[in-house]
mmCIF file of C-alpha atoms in Angstrom:
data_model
loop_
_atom_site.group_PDB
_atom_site.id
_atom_site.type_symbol
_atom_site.label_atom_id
_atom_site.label_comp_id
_atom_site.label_asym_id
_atom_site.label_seq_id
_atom_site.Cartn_x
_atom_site.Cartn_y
_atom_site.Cartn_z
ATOM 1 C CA UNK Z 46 0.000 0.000 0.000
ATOM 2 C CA UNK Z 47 2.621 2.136 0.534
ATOM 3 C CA UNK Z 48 4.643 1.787 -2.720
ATOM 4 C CA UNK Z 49 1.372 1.969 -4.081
ATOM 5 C CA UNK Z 50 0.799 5.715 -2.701
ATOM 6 C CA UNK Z 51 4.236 6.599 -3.565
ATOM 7 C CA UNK Z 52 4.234 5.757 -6.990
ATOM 8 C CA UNK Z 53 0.958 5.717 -8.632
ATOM 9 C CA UNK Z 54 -0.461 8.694 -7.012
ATOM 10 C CA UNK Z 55 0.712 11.185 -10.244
ATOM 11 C CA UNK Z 56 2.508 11.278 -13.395
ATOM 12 C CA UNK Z 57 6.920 11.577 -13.155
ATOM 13 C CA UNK Z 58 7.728 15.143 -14.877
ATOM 14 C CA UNK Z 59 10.531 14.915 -17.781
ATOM 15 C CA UNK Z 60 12.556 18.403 -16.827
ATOM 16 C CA UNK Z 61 13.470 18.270 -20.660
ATOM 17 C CA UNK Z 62 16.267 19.680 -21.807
ATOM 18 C CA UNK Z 63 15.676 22.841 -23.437
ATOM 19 C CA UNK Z 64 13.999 26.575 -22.518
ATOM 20 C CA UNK Z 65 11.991 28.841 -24.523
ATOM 21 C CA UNK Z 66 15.195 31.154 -24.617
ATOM 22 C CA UNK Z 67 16.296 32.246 -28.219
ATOM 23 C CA UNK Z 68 19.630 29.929 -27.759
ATOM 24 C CA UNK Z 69 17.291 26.771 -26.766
ATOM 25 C CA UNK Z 70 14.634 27.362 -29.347
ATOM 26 C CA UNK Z 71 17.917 27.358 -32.483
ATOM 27 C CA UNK Z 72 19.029 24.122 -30.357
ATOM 28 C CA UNK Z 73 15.528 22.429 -30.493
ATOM 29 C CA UNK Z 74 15.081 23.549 -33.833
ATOM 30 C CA UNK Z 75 18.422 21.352 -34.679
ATOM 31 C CA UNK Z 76 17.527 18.326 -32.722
ATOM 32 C CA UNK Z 77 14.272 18.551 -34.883
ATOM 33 C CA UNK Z 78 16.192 18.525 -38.024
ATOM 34 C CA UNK Z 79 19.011 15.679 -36.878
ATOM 35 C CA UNK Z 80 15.902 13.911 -35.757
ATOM 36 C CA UNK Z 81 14.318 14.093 -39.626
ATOM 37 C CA UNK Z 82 17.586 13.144 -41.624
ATOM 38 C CA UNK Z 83 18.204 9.965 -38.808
ATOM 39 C CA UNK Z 84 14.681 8.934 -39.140
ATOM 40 C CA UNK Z 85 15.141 9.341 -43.093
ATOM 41 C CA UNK Z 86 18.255 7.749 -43.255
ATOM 42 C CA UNK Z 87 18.066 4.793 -41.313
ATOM 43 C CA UNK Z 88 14.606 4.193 -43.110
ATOM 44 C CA UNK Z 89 16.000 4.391 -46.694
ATOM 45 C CA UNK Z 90 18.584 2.181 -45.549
ATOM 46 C CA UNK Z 91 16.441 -0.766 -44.125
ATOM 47 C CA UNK Z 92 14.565 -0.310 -47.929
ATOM 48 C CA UNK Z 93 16.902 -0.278 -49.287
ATOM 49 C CA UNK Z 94 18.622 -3.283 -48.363
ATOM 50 C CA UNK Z 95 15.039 -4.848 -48.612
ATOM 51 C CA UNK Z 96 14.568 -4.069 -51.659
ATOM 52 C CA UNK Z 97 18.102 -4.433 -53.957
ATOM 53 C CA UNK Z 98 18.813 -8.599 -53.573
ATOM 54 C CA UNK Z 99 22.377 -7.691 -54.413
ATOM 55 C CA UNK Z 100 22.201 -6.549 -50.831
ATOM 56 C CA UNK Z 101 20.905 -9.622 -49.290
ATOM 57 C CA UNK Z 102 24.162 -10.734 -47.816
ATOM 58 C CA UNK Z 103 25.169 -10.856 -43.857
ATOM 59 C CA UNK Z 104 27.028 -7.873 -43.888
ATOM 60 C CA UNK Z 105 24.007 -6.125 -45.168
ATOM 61 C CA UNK Z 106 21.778 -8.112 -43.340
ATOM 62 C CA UNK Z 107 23.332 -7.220 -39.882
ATOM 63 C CA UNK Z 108 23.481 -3.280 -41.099
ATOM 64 C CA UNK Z 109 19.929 -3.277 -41.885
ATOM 65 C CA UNK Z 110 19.345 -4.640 -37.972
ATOM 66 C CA UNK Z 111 21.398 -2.053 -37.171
ATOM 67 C CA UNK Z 112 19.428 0.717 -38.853
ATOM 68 C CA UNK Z 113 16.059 -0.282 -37.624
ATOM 69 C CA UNK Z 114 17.298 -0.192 -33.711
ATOM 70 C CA UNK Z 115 18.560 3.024 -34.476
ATOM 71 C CA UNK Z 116 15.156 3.908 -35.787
ATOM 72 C CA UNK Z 117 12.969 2.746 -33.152
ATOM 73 C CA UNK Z 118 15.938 4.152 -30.517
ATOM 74 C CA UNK Z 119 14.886 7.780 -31.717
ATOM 75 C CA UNK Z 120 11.411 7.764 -31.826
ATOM 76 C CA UNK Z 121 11.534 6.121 -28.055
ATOM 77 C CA UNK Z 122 12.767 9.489 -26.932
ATOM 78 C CA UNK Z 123 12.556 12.580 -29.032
ATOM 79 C CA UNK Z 124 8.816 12.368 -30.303
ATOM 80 C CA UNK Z 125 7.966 12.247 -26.787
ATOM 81 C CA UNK Z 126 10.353 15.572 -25.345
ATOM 82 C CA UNK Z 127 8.916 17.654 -29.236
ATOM 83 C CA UNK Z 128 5.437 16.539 -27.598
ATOM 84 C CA UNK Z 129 6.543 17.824 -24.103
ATOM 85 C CA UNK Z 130 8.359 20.535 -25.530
ATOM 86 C CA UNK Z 131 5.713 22.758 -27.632
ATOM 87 C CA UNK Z 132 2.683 21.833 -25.526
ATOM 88 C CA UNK Z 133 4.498 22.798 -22.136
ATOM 89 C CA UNK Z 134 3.230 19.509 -20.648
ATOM 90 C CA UNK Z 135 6.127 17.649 -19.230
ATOM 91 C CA UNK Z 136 4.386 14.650 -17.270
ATOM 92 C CA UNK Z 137 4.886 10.848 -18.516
ATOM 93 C CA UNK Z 138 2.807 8.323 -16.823
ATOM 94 C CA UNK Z 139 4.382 5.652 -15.261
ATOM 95 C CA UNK Z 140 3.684 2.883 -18.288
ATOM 96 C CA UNK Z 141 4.743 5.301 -20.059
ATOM 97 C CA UNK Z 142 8.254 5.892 -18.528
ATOM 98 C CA UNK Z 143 7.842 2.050 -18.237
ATOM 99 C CA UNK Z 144 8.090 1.719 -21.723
ATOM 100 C CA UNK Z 145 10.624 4.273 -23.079
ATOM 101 C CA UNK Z 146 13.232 2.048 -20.370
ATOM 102 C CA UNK Z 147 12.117 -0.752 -21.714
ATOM 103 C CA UNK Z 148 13.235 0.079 -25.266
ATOM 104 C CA UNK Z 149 15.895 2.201 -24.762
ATOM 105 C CA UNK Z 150 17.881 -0.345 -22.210
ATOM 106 C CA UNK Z 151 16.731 -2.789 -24.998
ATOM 107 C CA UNK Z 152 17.826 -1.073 -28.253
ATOM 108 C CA UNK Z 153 21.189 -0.166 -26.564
ATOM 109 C CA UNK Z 154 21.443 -3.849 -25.695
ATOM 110 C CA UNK Z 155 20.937 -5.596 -28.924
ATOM 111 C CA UNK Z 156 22.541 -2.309 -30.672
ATOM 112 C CA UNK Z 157 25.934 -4.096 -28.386
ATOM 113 C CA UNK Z 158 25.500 -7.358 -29.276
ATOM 114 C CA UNK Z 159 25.001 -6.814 -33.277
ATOM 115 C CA UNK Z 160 28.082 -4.414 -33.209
ATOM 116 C CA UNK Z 161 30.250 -7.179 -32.383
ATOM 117 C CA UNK Z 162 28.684 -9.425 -34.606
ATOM 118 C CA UNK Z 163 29.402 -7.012 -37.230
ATOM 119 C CA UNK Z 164 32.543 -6.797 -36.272
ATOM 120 C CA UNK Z 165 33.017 -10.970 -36.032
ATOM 121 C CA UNK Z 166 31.583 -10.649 -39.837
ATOM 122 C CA UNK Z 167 34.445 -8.390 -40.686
ATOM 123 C CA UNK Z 168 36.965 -10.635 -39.661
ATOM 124 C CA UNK Z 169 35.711 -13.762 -41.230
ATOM 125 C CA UNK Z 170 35.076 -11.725 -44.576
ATOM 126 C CA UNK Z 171 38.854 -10.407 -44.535
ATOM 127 C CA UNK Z 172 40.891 -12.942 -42.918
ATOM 128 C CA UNK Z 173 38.670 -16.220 -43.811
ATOM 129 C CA UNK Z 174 37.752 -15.195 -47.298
ATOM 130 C CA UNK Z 175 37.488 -18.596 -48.486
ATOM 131 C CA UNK Z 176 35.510 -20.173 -46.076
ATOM 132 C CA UNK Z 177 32.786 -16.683 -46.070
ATOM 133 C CA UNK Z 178 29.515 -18.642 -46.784
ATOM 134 C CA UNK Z 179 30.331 -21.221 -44.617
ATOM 135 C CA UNK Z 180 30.952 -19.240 -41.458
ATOM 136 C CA UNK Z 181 28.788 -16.381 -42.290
ATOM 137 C CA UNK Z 182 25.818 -18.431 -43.445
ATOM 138 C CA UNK Z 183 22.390 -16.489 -43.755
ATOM 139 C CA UNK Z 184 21.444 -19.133 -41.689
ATOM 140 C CA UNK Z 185 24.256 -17.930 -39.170
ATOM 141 C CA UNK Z 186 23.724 -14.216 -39.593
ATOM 142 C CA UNK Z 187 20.000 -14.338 -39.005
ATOM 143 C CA UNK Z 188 20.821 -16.228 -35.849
ATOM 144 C CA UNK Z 189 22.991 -13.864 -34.470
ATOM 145 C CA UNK Z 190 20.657 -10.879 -35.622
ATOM 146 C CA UNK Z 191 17.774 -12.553 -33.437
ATOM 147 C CA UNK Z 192 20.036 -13.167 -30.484
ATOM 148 C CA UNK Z 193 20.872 -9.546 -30.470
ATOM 149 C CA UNK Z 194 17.250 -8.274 -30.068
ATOM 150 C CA UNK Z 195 16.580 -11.785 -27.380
ATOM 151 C CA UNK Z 196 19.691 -10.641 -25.481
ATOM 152 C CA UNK Z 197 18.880 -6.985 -25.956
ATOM 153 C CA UNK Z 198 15.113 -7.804 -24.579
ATOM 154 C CA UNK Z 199 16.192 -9.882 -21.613
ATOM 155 C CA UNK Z 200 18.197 -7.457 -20.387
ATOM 156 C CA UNK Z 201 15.425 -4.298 -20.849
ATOM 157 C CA UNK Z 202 12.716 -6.929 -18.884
ATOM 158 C CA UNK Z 203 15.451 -7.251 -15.592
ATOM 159 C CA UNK Z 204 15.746 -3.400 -15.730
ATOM 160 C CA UNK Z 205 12.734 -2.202 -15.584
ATOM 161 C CA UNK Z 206 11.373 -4.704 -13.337
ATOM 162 C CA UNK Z 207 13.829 -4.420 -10.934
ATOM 163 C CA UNK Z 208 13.322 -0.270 -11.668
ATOM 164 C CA UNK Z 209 10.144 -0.571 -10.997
ATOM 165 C CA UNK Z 210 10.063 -2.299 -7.775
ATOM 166 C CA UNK Z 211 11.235 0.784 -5.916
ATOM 167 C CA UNK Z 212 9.233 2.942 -4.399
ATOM 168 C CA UNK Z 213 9.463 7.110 -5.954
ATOM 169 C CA UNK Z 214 8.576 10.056 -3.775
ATOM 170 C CA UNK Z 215 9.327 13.552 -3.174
ATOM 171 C CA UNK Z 216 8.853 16.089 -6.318
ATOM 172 C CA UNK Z 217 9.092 13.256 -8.976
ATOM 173 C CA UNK Z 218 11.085 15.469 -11.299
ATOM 174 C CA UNK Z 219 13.370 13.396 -13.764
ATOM 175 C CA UNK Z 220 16.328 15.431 -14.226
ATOM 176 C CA UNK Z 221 16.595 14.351 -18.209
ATOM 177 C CA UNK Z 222 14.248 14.494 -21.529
ATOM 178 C CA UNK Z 223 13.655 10.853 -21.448
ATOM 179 C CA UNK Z 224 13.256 8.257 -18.831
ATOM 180 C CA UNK Z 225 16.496 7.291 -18.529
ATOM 181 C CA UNK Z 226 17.414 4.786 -14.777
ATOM 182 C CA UNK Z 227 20.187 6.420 -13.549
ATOM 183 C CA UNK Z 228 18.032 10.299 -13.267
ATOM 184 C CA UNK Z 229 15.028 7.486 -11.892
ATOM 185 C CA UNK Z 230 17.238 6.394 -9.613
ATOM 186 C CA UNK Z 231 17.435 9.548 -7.788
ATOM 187 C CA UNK Z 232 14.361 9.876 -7.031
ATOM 188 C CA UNK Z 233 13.611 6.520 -5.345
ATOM 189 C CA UNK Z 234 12.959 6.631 -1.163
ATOM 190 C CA UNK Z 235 14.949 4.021 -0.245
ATOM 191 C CA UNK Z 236 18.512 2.689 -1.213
ATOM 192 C CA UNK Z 237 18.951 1.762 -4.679
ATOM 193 C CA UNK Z 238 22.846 0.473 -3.944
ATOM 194 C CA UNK Z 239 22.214 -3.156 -4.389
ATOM 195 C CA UNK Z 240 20.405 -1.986 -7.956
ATOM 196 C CA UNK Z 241 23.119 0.020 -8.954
ATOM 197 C CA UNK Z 242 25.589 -3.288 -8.365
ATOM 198 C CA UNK Z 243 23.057 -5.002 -10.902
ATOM 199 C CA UNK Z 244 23.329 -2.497 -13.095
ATOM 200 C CA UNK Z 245 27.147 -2.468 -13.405
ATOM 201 C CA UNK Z 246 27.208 -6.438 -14.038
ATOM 202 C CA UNK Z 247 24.956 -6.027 -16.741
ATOM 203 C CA UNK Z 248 27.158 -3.168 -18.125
ATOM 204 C CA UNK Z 249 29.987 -5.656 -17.845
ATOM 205 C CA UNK Z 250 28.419 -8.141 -19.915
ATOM 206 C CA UNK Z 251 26.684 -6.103 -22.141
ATOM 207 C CA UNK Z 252 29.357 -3.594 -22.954
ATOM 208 C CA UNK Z 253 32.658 -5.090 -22.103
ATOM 209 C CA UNK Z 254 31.660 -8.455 -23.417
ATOM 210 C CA UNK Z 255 30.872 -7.188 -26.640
ATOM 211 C CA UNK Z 256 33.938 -4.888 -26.726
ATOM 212 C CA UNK Z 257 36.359 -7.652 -25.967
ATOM 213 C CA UNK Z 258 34.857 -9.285 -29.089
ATOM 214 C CA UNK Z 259 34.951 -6.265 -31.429
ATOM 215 C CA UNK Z 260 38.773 -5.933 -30.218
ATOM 216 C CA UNK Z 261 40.044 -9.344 -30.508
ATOM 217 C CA UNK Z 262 38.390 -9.143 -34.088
ATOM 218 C CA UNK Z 263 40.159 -5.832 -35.495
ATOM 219 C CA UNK Z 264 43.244 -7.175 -33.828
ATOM 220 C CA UNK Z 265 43.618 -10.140 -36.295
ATOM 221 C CA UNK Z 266 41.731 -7.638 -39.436
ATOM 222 C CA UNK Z 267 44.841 -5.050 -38.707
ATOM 223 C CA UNK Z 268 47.004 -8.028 -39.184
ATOM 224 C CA UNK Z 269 45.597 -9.322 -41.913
ATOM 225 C CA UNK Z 270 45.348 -5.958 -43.924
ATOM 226 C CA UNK Z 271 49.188 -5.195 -42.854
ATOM 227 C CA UNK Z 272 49.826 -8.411 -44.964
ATOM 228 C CA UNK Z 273 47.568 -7.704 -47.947
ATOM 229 C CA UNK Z 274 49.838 -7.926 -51.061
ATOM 230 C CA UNK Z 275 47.175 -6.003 -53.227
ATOM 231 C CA UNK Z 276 46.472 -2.134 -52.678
ATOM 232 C CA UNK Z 277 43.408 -1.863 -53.654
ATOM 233 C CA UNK Z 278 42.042 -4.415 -51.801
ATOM 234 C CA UNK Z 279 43.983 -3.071 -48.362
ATOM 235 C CA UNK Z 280 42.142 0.445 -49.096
ATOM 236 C CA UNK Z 281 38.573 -1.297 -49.711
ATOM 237 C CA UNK Z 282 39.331 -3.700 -46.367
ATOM 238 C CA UNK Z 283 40.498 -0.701 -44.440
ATOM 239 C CA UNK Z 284 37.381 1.725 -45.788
ATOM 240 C CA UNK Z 285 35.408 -1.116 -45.032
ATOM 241 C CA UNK Z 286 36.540 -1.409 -41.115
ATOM 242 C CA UNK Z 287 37.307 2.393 -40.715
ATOM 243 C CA UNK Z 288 33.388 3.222 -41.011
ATOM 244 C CA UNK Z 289 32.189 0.199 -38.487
ATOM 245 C CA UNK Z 290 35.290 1.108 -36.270
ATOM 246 C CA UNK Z 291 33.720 4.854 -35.898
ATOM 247 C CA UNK Z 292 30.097 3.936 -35.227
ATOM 248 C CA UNK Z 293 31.642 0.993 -32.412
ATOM 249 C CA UNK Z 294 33.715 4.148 -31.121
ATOM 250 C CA UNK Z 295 31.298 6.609 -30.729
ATOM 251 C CA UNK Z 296 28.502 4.149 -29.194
ATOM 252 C CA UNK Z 297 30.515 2.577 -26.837
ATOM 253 C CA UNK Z 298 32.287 5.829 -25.175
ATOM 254 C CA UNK Z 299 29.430 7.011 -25.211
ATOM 255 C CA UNK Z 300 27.088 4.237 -23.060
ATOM 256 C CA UNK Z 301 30.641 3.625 -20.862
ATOM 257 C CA UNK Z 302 30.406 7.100 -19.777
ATOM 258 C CA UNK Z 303 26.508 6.715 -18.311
ATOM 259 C CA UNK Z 304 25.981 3.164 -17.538
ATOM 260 C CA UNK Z 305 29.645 2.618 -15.854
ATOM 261 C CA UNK Z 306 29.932 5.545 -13.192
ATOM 262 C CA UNK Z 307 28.193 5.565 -9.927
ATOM 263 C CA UNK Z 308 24.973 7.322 -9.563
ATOM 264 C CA UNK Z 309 26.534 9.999 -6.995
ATOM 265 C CA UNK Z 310 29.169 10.537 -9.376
ATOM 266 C CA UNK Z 311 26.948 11.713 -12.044
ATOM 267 C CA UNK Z 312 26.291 15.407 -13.364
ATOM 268 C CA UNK Z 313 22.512 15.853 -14.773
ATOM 269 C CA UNK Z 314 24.064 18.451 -17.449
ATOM 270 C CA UNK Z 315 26.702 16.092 -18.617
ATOM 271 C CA UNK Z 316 24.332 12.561 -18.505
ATOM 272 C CA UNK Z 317 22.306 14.936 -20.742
ATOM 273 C CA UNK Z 318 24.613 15.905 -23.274
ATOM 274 C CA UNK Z 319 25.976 12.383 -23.555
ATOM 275 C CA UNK Z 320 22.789 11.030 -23.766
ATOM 276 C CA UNK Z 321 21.349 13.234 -26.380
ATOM 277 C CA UNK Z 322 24.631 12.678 -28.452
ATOM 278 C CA UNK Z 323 24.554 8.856 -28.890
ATOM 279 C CA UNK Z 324 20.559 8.705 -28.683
ATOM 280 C CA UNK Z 325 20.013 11.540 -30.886
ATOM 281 C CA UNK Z 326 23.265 12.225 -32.954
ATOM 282 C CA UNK Z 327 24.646 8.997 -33.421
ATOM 283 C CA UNK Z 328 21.738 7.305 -35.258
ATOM 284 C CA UNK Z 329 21.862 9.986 -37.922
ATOM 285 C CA UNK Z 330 25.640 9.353 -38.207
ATOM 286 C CA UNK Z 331 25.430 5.726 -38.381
ATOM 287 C CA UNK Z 332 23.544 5.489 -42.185
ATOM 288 C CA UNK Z 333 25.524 8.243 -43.637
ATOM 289 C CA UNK Z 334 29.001 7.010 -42.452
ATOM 290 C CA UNK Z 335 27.748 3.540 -43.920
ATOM 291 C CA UNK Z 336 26.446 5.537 -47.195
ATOM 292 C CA UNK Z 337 28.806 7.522 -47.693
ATOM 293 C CA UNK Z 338 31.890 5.289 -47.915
ATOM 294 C CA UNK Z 339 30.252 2.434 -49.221
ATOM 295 C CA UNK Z 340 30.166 2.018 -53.434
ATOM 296 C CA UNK Z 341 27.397 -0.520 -52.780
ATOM 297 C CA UNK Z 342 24.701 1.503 -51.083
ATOM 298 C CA UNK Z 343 25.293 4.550 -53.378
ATOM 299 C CA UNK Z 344 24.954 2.049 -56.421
ATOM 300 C CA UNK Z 345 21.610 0.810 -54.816
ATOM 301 C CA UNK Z 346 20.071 4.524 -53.803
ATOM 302 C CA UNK Z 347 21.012 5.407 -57.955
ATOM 303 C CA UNK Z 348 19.134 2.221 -59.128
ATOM 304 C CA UNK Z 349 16.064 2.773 -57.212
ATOM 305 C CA UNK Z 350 16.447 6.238 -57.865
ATOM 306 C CA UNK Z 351 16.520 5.465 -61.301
ATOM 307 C CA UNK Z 352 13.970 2.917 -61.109
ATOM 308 C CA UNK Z 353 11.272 6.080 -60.066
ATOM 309 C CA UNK Z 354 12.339 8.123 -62.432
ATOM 310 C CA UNK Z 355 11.400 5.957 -65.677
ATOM 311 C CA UNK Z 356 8.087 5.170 -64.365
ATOM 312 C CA UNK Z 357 7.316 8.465 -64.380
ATOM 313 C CA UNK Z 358 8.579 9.215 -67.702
ATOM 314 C CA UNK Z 359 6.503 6.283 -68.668
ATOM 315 C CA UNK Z 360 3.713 7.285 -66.653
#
């Protein structure tokens, strides 16, 4: 009865992360547009892929997994602080902060677990060449795409149950735009410690896990391209690597730095930033640094580009 009257007697309020100053209004007014080109982007590429069958291998496969988490990672949060933002209403119900940590801890999970599958893909494709289709099956890579979302899900269920168990009290004002655990946290009326422990073992398996895998890949990739005889194919392995290497870089500094500090350690400024910057920034990133230095998407975008074009002259 108690937890009952502490946490389901009113909404939590989002604080957001933006004013109605001049400065904050430009800076909304950007996460708007970053928020339109991701949402594009990762679309286009998950049609992409669909769509051209010269595209239908693993590599592709995984990216187009990849793409669609980063889809449905922002529109769990920024539809949501827009909504907040321009109607001046910054409550979220309980299910409803139930269910953006539910698919945010889940997205971020199976985004970990596909990253080093892309990166095991990588090292079969450049330093097993001959043996490709055997150990990067479709059968294979679909297997390993499910097990990222199944891994991904699991952990999302344990965190929000165990999230949820706690009781909340006092002016149930989430320092953050989204409902992120760590700002929860703060608010809970008794001792979250033993959470917090949980929390950092699922880190550990979840991020360092992966990491260890990505590593130990590139490791053997870096010595495989150092041996290449042919140029041109030690410039297409190394393109190849460079743009998965940046997107591993950027997501993994990024979820170390909030999921891997103590909760009295943390700044609400800074778990903002960070936060918006690989929830926000980084899934616009991801389809243009795959687009952009890849031949084979570009070739795919020009064919179905080209593909519209002559049924309209036809039309």
């Amino acid at each position: 009865m108690i937890w009952e009257n502490h946490t389901f007697n009113s909404n939590f309020i989002l604080l957001g992360i933006f004013d109605h100053s001049p400065t904050h209004i430009f800076l909304f007014s950007l996460v708007l547009g970053i928020f339109t080109v991701a949402f594009m982007g990762n679309t286009i590429m998950v049609l992409l892929i669909y769509l051209d069958t010269q595209l239908h291998t693993p590599m592709y496969l995984l990216l187009s997994q990849l793409s669609l988490m980063d889809l449905m990672l922002i529109s769990t949060t920024v539809p949501k602080m827009t909504f907040n933002y321009l109607s001046g209403k910054k409550s979220i119900s309980l299910a409803g902060c139930g269910t953006q940590i539910f698919l945010y801890v889940s997205l971020l999970g199976a985004e970990c677990f596909l990253l080093a599958a892309m990166a095991y893909d990588r090292y079969v494709a450049i330093c097993h060449p001959l043996r490709y289709s055997i150990l990067m099956s479709q059968k294979i890579c679909c297997l390993m795409a499910v097990s990222s979302w199944v891994v991904g899900s699991s952990d999302g269920i344990i965190i929000i149950a165990v999230a949820l168990s706690f009781p909340y009290c006092g002016s149930r004002e989430i320092p953050h735009f989204f409902c992120d655990v760590p700002a929860l946290l703060t608010l809970s009326c008794t001792s979250t410690l033993l959470f917090e422990r949980l929390m950092f073992i699922c880190c550990v398996i979840m991020l360092l896990f992966p990491v260890a895998v990505i590593i130990a890949s590139y490791v053997h990739v870096i010595m495989a391209i150092i041996h290449m005889g042919s140029g041109e194919g030690r410039r297409k392995a190394f393109a190849t690597c460079s743009s998965h290497l940046m997107v591993v870089g950027m997501y993994y500094g990024a979820a170390m730095f909030i999921y891997m500090r103590p909760v009295s350690d943390r700044s609400p400024t800074q778990d903002k930033m960070v936060s918006a910057f690989y929830t926000i920034l980084t899934p616009m990133l991801n389809p243009l640094i795959y687009s952009l230095r890849n031949k084979e998407v570009a070739r795919a975008f020009m064919k179905v580009l080209g593909k519209g074009k002559s049924g309209e002259q036809i039309a």
